[in-house]
Amino acid sequence: GWVLRKPKQFMEDLLEKMVLLMGSNSNSQVLELVTDSLVRLLEVQAALADQLPATGYINRVLSTMNTKGESSQKPPIMLLHQVAKSQVCVESLANCDCVSPLHRAMKLRKDLLVVVCETFNRMFAYNHDSLVSQALSCGLVKDLLNILNSRLDNIPNASSCKAQVVKALKAMQRSLVYGDQVTQLLNASPVWKDYEKQKHDLFLDNEKPLALTQSSTVGYLTMSKQTLPSMPPPIEDNHDTSDNML
């Protein structure tokens, strides 16, 4: 197997490259490779995500995505989707304007609607009042209800998408400060009555673990020691026939 040297430095180098490529609007293939490598790294080394807020890159990514068009939205969406698993990262997101840029990205990239809705679900599950306040301010609750009221004909995994929306809305209702406002909006919507008491866990896709590929980490990987087998190999029965040749 491979062992990653200096994983935090590697993460920061990938983040820096990602932000620069997002800002330049060029070389989309390299940007996709860098983003994929970063997401896979955070997947296999989840503890690294807890160190991400201290680097300052979360604010840089959010600031950049908020000024870019459709073609530049996928990288930050995929990154936020991954870091939203980290309680430390979500605490950092709660202290900055993150819901509005992600809400905007959701409208620009309909093909990533399921990913964005799952990201919101993960974020609101940590019960930060400031995130719910942001959602109310930017009109996210209304748009999530519109998703429930839509057939989502051209959206992959439509049932999973709606399940994520329902769980996100219910998480926002738990807010001690803003929960009543969210509930008022939900109760005013006829479509919410069709979803609020249903269980949607069966419609959620199981996540598949990602593996860090060798090709995206050249220069940062070292070969680990090979694991020795617990049993010796079988002894082959090779008869020496040299005496018969005399």
Short mmCIF file of C-alpha atoms in Angstrom, two decimals:
data_model
loop_
_atom_site.label_atom_id
_atom_site.label_comp_id
_atom_site.label_asym_id
_atom_site.label_seq_id
_atom_site.Cartn_x
_atom_site.Cartn_y
_atom_site.Cartn_z
CA GLY A 1 0.00 0.00 0.00
CA TRP A 2 0.91 3.69 -0.22
CA VAL A 3 1.56 6.09 2.65
CA LEU A 4 1.03 9.84 2.17
CA ARG A 5 3.89 12.07 3.35
CA LYS A 6 2.95 15.45 4.88
CA PRO A 7 -0.81 15.10 4.33
CA LYS A 8 -1.63 18.56 5.70
CA GLN A 9 0.81 20.20 3.32
CA PHE A 10 -0.59 18.17 0.46
CA MET A 11 -4.13 19.28 1.39
CA GLU A 12 -3.09 22.94 1.46
CA ASP A 13 -1.28 22.65 -1.88
CA LEU A 14 -4.38 21.14 -3.46
CA LEU A 15 -6.60 23.86 -1.96
CA GLU A 16 -4.32 26.61 -3.23
CA LYS A 17 -4.26 25.10 -6.71
CA MET A 18 -8.02 24.69 -6.67
CA VAL A 19 -8.71 28.31 -5.69
CA LEU A 20 -6.28 29.60 -8.32
CA LEU A 21 -7.81 27.48 -11.07
CA MET A 22 -11.34 28.50 -10.05
CA GLY A 23 -10.35 32.15 -10.30
CA SER A 24 -8.66 31.83 -13.68
CA ASN A 25 -11.54 30.08 -15.49
CA SER A 26 -9.05 27.92 -17.37
CA ASN A 27 -7.91 24.33 -17.63
CA SER A 28 -11.08 22.68 -16.39
CA GLN A 29 -9.56 19.20 -16.66
CA VAL A 30 -6.77 20.08 -14.24
CA LEU A 31 -9.30 21.71 -11.88
CA GLU A 32 -11.39 18.55 -11.94
CA LEU A 33 -8.34 16.41 -11.20
CA VAL A 34 -7.23 18.65 -8.33
CA THR A 35 -10.73 18.73 -6.82
CA ASP A 36 -11.15 14.98 -7.14
CA SER A 37 -7.78 14.41 -5.47
CA LEU A 38 -8.69 16.76 -2.62
CA VAL A 39 -12.09 15.16 -2.01
CA ARG A 40 -10.59 11.67 -2.08
CA LEU A 41 -7.87 12.73 0.33
CA LEU A 42 -10.42 14.08 2.81
CA GLU A 43 -12.47 10.92 2.37
CA VAL A 44 -9.68 8.52 3.30
CA GLN A 45 -8.11 10.82 5.92
CA ALA A 46 -11.16 12.36 7.56
CA ALA A 47 -9.16 13.88 10.42
CA LEU A 48 -7.55 16.27 7.93
CA ALA A 49 -10.86 18.07 7.48
CA ASP A 50 -10.72 19.24 11.10
CA GLN A 51 -7.51 21.11 10.25
CA LEU A 52 -9.01 22.81 7.20
CA PRO A 53 -10.70 25.81 8.91
CA ALA A 54 -7.39 27.01 10.36
CA THR A 55 -5.94 27.31 6.84
CA GLY A 56 -8.44 30.02 5.83
CA TYR A 57 -9.31 28.28 2.58
CA ILE A 58 -13.00 27.78 3.39
CA ASN A 59 -13.64 31.52 3.15
CA ARG A 60 -11.56 31.77 -0.02
CA VAL A 61 -13.49 28.97 -1.70
CA LEU A 62 -16.86 30.48 -0.71
CA SER A 63 -15.81 33.94 -1.86
CA THR A 64 -14.63 32.63 -5.23
CA MET A 65 -17.67 30.46 -5.92
CA ASN A 66 -20.00 33.36 -5.13
CA THR A 67 -18.58 35.37 -8.04
CA LYS A 68 -18.27 32.61 -10.64
CA GLY A 69 -20.70 31.15 -13.13
CA GLU A 70 -22.04 27.68 -13.75
CA SER A 71 -18.79 26.13 -14.98
CA SER A 72 -16.92 26.93 -11.75
CA GLN A 73 -19.50 25.66 -9.28
CA LYS A 74 -18.82 21.92 -9.28
CA PRO A 75 -15.42 22.01 -7.48
CA PRO A 76 -16.64 24.00 -4.44
CA ILE A 77 -19.87 21.99 -4.33
CA MET A 78 -17.96 18.72 -4.14
CA LEU A 79 -15.54 20.11 -1.54
CA LEU A 80 -18.31 21.48 0.70
CA HIS A 81 -20.20 18.21 0.35
CA GLN A 82 -17.21 16.39 1.81
CA VAL A 83 -16.20 18.86 4.55
CA ALA A 84 -19.81 19.09 5.77
CA LYS A 85 -19.18 15.71 7.38
CA SER A 86 -16.80 17.41 9.81
CA GLN A 87 -18.32 19.08 12.86
CA VAL A 88 -15.29 21.38 13.08
CA CYS A 89 -15.74 22.49 9.47
CA VAL A 90 -19.47 23.08 9.90
CA GLU A 91 -18.77 25.22 12.98
CA SER A 92 -16.45 27.28 10.80
CA LEU A 93 -19.07 27.47 8.03
CA ALA A 94 -21.62 28.68 10.57
CA ASN A 95 -19.40 31.69 11.26
CA CYS A 96 -19.32 32.86 7.66
CA ASP A 97 -21.75 33.42 4.79
CA CYS A 98 -21.96 29.91 3.35
CA VAL A 99 -25.64 29.13 2.76
CA SER A 100 -26.20 31.83 0.15
CA PRO A 101 -23.29 30.79 -2.13
CA LEU A 102 -24.35 27.14 -1.93
CA HIS A 103 -27.98 28.13 -2.56
CA ARG A 104 -26.85 30.05 -5.64
CA ALA A 105 -24.79 27.08 -6.81
CA MET A 106 -27.83 24.82 -6.40
CA LYS A 107 -29.73 26.95 -8.90
CA LEU A 108 -26.85 27.03 -11.38
CA ARG A 109 -26.07 23.31 -11.29
CA LYS A 110 -29.30 21.33 -11.44
CA ASP A 111 -27.27 18.22 -12.28
CA LEU A 112 -25.72 18.41 -8.79
CA LEU A 113 -28.98 19.05 -6.96
CA VAL A 114 -28.79 15.82 -4.96
CA VAL A 115 -25.23 16.61 -3.83
CA VAL A 116 -26.14 20.13 -2.74
CA CYS A 117 -29.25 18.98 -0.86
CA GLU A 118 -27.23 16.34 0.96
CA THR A 119 -24.68 19.02 1.85
CA PHE A 120 -27.42 21.17 3.36
CA ASN A 121 -28.72 18.15 5.26
CA ARG A 122 -25.28 17.48 6.73
CA MET A 123 -24.78 21.13 7.68
CA PHE A 124 -28.16 21.66 9.36
CA ALA A 125 -27.85 18.37 11.23
CA TYR A 126 -25.26 20.03 13.50
CA ASN A 127 -27.93 22.46 14.79
CA HIS A 128 -26.26 25.83 14.28
CA ASP A 129 -28.78 28.65 14.60
CA SER A 130 -26.69 30.94 12.39
CA LEU A 131 -27.02 28.52 9.46
CA VAL A 132 -30.82 28.48 9.84
CA SER A 133 -30.81 32.26 9.98
CA GLN A 134 -28.86 32.37 6.72
CA ALA A 135 -31.31 29.91 5.14
CA LEU A 136 -34.27 32.12 6.10
CA SER A 137 -32.55 35.26 4.83
CA CYS A 138 -31.73 33.90 1.38
CA GLY A 139 -35.04 32.16 0.77
CA LEU A 140 -33.65 28.64 0.89
CA VAL A 141 -36.66 27.18 2.74
CA LYS A 142 -39.01 28.27 -0.05
CA ASP A 143 -36.79 26.79 -2.75
CA LEU A 144 -36.42 23.50 -0.87
CA LEU A 145 -40.21 23.29 -0.68
CA ASN A 146 -40.35 23.93 -4.43
CA ILE A 147 -38.08 20.92 -4.92
CA LEU A 148 -40.56 18.78 -3.01
CA ASN A 149 -43.34 20.11 -5.21
CA SER A 150 -41.44 19.35 -8.41
CA ARG A 151 -41.32 16.08 -10.36
CA LEU A 152 -37.54 16.44 -10.91
CA ASP A 153 -37.88 14.57 -14.21
CA ASN A 154 -34.33 15.25 -15.39
CA ILE A 155 -32.67 14.96 -11.98
CA PRO A 156 -30.88 11.69 -11.15
CA ASN A 157 -31.88 10.04 -7.86
CA ALA A 158 -34.91 12.28 -7.49
CA SER A 159 -36.32 10.30 -4.55
CA SER A 160 -33.01 10.57 -2.71
CA CYS A 161 -32.92 14.30 -3.42
CA LYS A 162 -36.34 14.84 -1.86
CA ALA A 163 -35.39 12.70 1.13
CA GLN A 164 -32.36 14.92 1.76
CA VAL A 165 -34.56 18.01 1.49
CA VAL A 166 -37.05 16.69 4.05
CA LYS A 167 -34.29 15.81 6.51
CA ALA A 168 -32.69 19.25 6.05
CA LEU A 169 -35.98 21.05 6.66
CA LYS A 170 -36.71 18.98 9.77
CA ALA A 171 -33.22 19.76 11.06
CA MET A 172 -33.88 23.48 10.64
CA GLN A 173 -37.10 23.10 12.62
CA ARG A 174 -35.05 22.02 15.64
CA SER A 175 -33.45 25.46 15.94
CA LEU A 176 -34.41 26.96 19.30
CA VAL A 177 -34.09 30.47 17.86
CA TYR A 178 -35.48 30.17 14.34
CA GLY A 179 -37.33 26.87 14.38
CA ASP A 180 -40.74 28.49 14.80
CA GLN A 181 -40.17 30.65 11.70
CA VAL A 182 -39.20 27.60 9.68
CA THR A 183 -42.26 25.70 10.94
CA GLN A 184 -44.56 28.58 9.95
CA LEU A 185 -43.20 28.50 6.40
CA LEU A 186 -43.55 24.73 6.22
CA ASN A 187 -47.09 24.68 7.59
CA ALA A 188 -48.12 27.29 5.03
CA SER A 189 -47.05 24.96 2.23
CA PRO A 190 -49.59 22.33 1.09
CA VAL A 191 -46.81 20.06 -0.19
CA TRP A 192 -45.17 19.80 3.24
CA LYS A 193 -48.15 17.90 4.60
CA ASP A 194 -47.36 15.10 2.14
CA TYR A 195 -43.81 14.70 3.43
CA GLU A 196 -43.49 15.76 7.06
CA LYS A 197 -44.55 12.44 8.62
CA GLN A 198 -43.00 10.09 6.08
CA LYS A 199 -39.77 8.21 6.73
CA HIS A 200 -37.28 8.76 3.94
CA ASP A 201 -34.24 6.80 5.07
CA LEU A 202 -34.96 4.04 2.56
CA PHE A 203 -34.54 6.53 -0.28
CA LEU A 204 -31.06 7.66 0.79
CA ASP A 205 -28.18 6.27 -1.23
CA ASN A 206 -25.43 4.47 0.63
CA GLU A 207 -22.12 6.27 0.37
CA LYS A 208 -19.25 4.39 -1.22
CA PRO A 209 -15.77 4.96 0.19
CA LEU A 210 -13.29 6.57 -2.17
CA ALA A 211 -9.73 5.44 -2.63
CA LEU A 212 -6.81 7.78 -3.04
CA THR A 213 -5.31 7.08 -6.44
CA GLN A 214 -1.59 6.93 -7.06
CA SER A 215 -1.76 9.06 -10.21
CA SER A 216 -3.00 12.17 -8.36
CA THR A 217 -0.41 12.12 -5.59
CA VAL A 218 2.97 11.81 -7.27
CA GLY A 219 5.72 13.09 -5.01
CA TYR A 220 3.70 12.74 -1.82
CA LEU A 221 3.50 8.97 -1.56
CA THR A 222 5.92 6.42 -0.16
CA MET A 223 5.70 2.66 -0.29
CA SER A 224 4.69 1.04 2.97
CA LYS A 225 6.07 -2.24 4.20
CA GLN A 226 4.50 -5.23 2.54
CA THR A 227 2.35 -7.33 4.82
CA LEU A 228 3.87 -10.78 5.22
CA PRO A 229 1.60 -13.82 4.91
CA SER A 230 0.69 -15.59 8.13
CA MET A 231 1.47 -19.01 6.63
CA PRO A 232 4.58 -20.11 4.70
CA PRO A 233 4.11 -20.93 1.02
CA PRO A 234 3.60 -24.62 0.14
CA ILE A 235 6.73 -26.61 -0.63
CA GLU A 236 6.76 -27.88 -4.19
CA ASP A 237 7.69 -31.53 -4.67
CA ASN A 238 10.56 -31.13 -7.16
CA HIS A 239 12.37 -34.46 -7.62
CA ASP A 240 16.05 -34.23 -8.45
CA THR A 241 16.54 -36.41 -11.55
CA SER A 242 20.27 -35.69 -11.98
CA ASP A 243 21.25 -39.19 -10.71
CA ASN A 244 19.15 -40.81 -13.40
CA MET A 245 21.01 -38.96 -16.12
CA LEU A 246 24.34 -40.64 -15.32
#
